[in-house]
Tab-separated table of C-alpha atoms in Angstrom:
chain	number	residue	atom	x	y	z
A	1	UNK	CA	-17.910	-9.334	16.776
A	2	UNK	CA	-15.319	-11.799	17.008
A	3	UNK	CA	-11.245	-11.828	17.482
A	4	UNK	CA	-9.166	-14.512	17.040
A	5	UNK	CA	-8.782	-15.479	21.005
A	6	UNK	CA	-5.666	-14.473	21.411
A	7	UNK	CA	-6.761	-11.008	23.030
A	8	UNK	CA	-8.296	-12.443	25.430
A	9	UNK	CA	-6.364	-15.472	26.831
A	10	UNK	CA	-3.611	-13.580	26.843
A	11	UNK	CA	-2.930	-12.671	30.818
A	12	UNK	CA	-0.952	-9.584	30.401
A	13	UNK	CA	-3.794	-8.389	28.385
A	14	UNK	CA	-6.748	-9.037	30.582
A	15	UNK	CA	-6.123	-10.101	33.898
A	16	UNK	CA	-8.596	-9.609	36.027
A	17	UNK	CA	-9.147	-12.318	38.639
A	18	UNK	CA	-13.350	-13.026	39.867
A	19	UNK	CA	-13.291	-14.129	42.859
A	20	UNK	CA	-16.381	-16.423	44.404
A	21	UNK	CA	-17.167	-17.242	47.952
A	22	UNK	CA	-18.953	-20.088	48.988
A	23	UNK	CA	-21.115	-19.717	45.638
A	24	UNK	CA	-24.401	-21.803	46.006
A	25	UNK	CA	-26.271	-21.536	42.432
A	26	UNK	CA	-24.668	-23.360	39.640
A	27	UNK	CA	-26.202	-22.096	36.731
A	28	UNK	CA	-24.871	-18.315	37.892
A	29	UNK	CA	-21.474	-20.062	38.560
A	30	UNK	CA	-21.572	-21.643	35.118
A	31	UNK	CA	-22.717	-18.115	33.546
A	32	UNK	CA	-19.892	-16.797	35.351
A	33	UNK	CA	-17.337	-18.991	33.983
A	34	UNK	CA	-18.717	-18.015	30.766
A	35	UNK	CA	-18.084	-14.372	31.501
A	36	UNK	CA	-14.289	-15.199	32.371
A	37	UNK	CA	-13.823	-17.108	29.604
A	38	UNK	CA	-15.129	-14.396	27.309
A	39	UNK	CA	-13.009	-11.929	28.600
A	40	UNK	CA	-9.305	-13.987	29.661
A	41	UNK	CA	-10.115	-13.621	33.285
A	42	UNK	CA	-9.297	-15.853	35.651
A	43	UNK	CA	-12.638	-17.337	38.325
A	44	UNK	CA	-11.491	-18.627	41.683
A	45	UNK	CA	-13.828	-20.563	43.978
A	46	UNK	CA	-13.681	-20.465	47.500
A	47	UNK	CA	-14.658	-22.535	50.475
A	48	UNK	CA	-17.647	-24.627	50.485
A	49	UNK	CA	-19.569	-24.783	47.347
A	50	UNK	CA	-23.055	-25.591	46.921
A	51	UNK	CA	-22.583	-27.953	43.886
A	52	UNK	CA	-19.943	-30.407	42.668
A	53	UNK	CA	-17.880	-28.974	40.240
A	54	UNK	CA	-19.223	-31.514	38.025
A	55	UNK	CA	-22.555	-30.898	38.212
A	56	UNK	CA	-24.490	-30.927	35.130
A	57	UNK	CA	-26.376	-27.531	35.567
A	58	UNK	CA	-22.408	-26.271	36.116
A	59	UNK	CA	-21.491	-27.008	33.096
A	60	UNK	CA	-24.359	-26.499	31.158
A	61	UNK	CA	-24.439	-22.711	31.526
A	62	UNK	CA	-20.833	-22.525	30.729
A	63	UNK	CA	-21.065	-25.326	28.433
A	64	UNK	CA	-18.934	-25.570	25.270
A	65	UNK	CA	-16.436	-23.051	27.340
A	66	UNK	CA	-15.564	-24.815	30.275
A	67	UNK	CA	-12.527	-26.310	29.028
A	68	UNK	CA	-11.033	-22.771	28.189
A	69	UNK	CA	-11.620	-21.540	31.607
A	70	UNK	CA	-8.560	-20.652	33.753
A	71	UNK	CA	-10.514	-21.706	37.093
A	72	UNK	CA	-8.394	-22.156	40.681
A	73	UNK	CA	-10.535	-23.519	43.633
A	74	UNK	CA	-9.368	-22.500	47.308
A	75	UNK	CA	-10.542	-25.026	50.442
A	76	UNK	CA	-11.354	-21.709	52.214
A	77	UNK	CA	-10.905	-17.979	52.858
A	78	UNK	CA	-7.406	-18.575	54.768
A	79	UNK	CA	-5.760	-20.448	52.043
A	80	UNK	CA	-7.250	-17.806	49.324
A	81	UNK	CA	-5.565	-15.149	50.989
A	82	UNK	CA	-2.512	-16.933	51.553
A	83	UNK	CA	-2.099	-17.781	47.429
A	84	UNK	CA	-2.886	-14.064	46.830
A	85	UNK	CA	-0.880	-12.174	49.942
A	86	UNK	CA	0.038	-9.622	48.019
A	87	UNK	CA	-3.210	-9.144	45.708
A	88	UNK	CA	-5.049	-5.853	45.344
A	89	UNK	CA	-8.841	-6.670	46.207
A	90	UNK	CA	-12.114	-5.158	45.966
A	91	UNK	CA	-15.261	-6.221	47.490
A	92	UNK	CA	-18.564	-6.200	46.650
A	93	UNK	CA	-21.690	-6.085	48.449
A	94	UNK	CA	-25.235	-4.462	49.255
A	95	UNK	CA	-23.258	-3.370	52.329
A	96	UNK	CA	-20.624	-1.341	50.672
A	97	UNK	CA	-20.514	2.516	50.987
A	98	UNK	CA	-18.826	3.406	47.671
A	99	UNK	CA	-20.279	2.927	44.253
A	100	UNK	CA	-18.040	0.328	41.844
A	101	UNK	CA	-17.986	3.074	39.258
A	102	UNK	CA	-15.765	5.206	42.277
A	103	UNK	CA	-12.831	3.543	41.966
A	104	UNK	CA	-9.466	2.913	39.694
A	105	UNK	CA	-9.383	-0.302	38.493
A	106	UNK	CA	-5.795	-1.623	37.805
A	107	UNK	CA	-4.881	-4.942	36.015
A	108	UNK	CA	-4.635	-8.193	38.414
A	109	UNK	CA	-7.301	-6.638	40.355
A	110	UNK	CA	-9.415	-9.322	42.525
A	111	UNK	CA	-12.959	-9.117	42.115
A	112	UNK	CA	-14.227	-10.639	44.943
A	113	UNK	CA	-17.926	-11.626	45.436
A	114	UNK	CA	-19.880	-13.582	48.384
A	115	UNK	CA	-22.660	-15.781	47.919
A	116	UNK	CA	-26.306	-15.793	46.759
A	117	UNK	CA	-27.989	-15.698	49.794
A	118	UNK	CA	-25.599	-14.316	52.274
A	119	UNK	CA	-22.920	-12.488	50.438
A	120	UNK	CA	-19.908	-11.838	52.139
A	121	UNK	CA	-18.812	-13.247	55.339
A	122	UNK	CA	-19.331	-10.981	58.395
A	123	UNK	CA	-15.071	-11.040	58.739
A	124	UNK	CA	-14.785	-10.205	55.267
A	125	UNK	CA	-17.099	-7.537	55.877
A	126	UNK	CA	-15.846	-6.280	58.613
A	127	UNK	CA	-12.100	-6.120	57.753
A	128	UNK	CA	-12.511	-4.958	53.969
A	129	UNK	CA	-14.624	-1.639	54.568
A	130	UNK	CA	-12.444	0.694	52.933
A	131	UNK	CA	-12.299	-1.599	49.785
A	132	UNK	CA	-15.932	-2.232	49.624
A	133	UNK	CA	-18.495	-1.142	46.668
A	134	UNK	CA	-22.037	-1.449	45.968
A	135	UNK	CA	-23.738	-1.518	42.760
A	136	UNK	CA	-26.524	0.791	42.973
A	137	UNK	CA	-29.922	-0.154	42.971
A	138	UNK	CA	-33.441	1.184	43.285
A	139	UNK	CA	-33.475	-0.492	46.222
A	140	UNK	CA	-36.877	-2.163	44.663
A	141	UNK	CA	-34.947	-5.737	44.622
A	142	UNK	CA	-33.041	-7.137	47.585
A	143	UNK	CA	-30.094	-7.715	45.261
A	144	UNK	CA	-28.955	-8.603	41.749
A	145	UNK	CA	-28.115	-11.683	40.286
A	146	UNK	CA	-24.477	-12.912	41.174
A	147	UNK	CA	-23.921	-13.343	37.498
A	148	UNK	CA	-25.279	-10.033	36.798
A	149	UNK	CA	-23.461	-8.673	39.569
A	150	UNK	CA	-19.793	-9.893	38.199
A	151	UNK	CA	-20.661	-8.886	34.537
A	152	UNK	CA	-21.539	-5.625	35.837
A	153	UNK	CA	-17.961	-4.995	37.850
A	154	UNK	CA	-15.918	-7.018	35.655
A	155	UNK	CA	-16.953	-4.669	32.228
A	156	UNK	CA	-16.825	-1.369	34.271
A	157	UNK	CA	-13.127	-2.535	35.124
A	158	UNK	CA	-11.984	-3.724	31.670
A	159	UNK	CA	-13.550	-0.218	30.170
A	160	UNK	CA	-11.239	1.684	32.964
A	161	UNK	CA	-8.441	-0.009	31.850
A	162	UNK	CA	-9.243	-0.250	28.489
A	163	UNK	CA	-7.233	-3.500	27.594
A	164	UNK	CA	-10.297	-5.909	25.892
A	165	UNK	CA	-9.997	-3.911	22.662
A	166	UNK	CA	-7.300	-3.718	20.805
A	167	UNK	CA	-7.207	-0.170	18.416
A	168	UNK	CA	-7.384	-2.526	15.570
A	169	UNK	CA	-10.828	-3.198	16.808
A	170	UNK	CA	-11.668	0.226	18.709
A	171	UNK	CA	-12.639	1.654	14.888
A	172	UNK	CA	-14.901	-1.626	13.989
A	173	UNK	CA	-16.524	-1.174	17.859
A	174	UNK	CA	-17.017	2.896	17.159
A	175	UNK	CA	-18.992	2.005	14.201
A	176	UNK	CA	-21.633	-0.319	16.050
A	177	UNK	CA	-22.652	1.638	18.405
């Protein structure tokens, strides 16, 4: 099902924020882009990244949608948290205590995710426990896919809020599923 766009570029309408650190795979950051493009949100990158921004597997994932995407890119923890002082943020990591599904969602709500093969910094960790959630697992895999991961979050927050779907299209949506 399609809209006309305006949905969900509009930033009163959707704005959540995903926010990467120190991301290492570009083909899950490019599938990521794709996610915020598809739904109006905005992707920040921060710190050291293990591609160029221009690298070719990058943009391939996110492909024909990379020139849509509202993307920021931070030098480094410090700075993002200086741009965003006064952000709400959530965390997420195998070492959270707290499901994602058990908490409120609010737009302008941070979405903040570490990297492929560490996650979240040890500070981040460490400092951020009481806004910290897990997707659960059967505990079969070490972890999900960082793409996975953010689709996962970013969908349960946009049903919470309930701001992707206009009533116009709630009806059209009912009769789908």
């Amino acid at each position: 099902m399609k809209n006309n766009g305006t949905i969900l570029t509009n930033p009163d309408l959707n704005p959540f924020h995903i926010v990467l650190v120190e991301p290492e795979i570009p083909p899950n950051t490019g599938n990521i882009s794709r996610l915020c493009v598809g739904t109006g949100s905005v992707l920040h990158l921060v710190g050291k990244l293990g591609f160029e921004i221009s690298d070719r597997t990058l943009k391939r994932a996110g492909l024909d949608h990379w020139p849509h995407l509202n993307l920021k890119r931070h030098a480094d923890w410090v700075s993002f948290k200086s741009a965003h002082d006064r952000a709400r943020l959530l965390y997420f990591s195998k070492h959270g205590e707290t499901p994602y599904t058990r908490t409120e969602y609010r737009p302008g709500d941070f979405l903040v995710f570490g990297s492929e093969t560490k996650g979240l910094p040890r500070e981040i960790l460490e400092e951020n426990k009481d806004s910290m959630f897990f997707i659960p697992t059967t505990g079969l895999v070490r972890s999900l896919n960082l793409s996975n991961a953010c689709a996962v979050v970013l969908y349960e927050a946009i049903r919470q809020v309930d701001i992707l779907m206009p009533s116009s299209l709630k009806n059209i949506a009912s009769r789908i599923d």
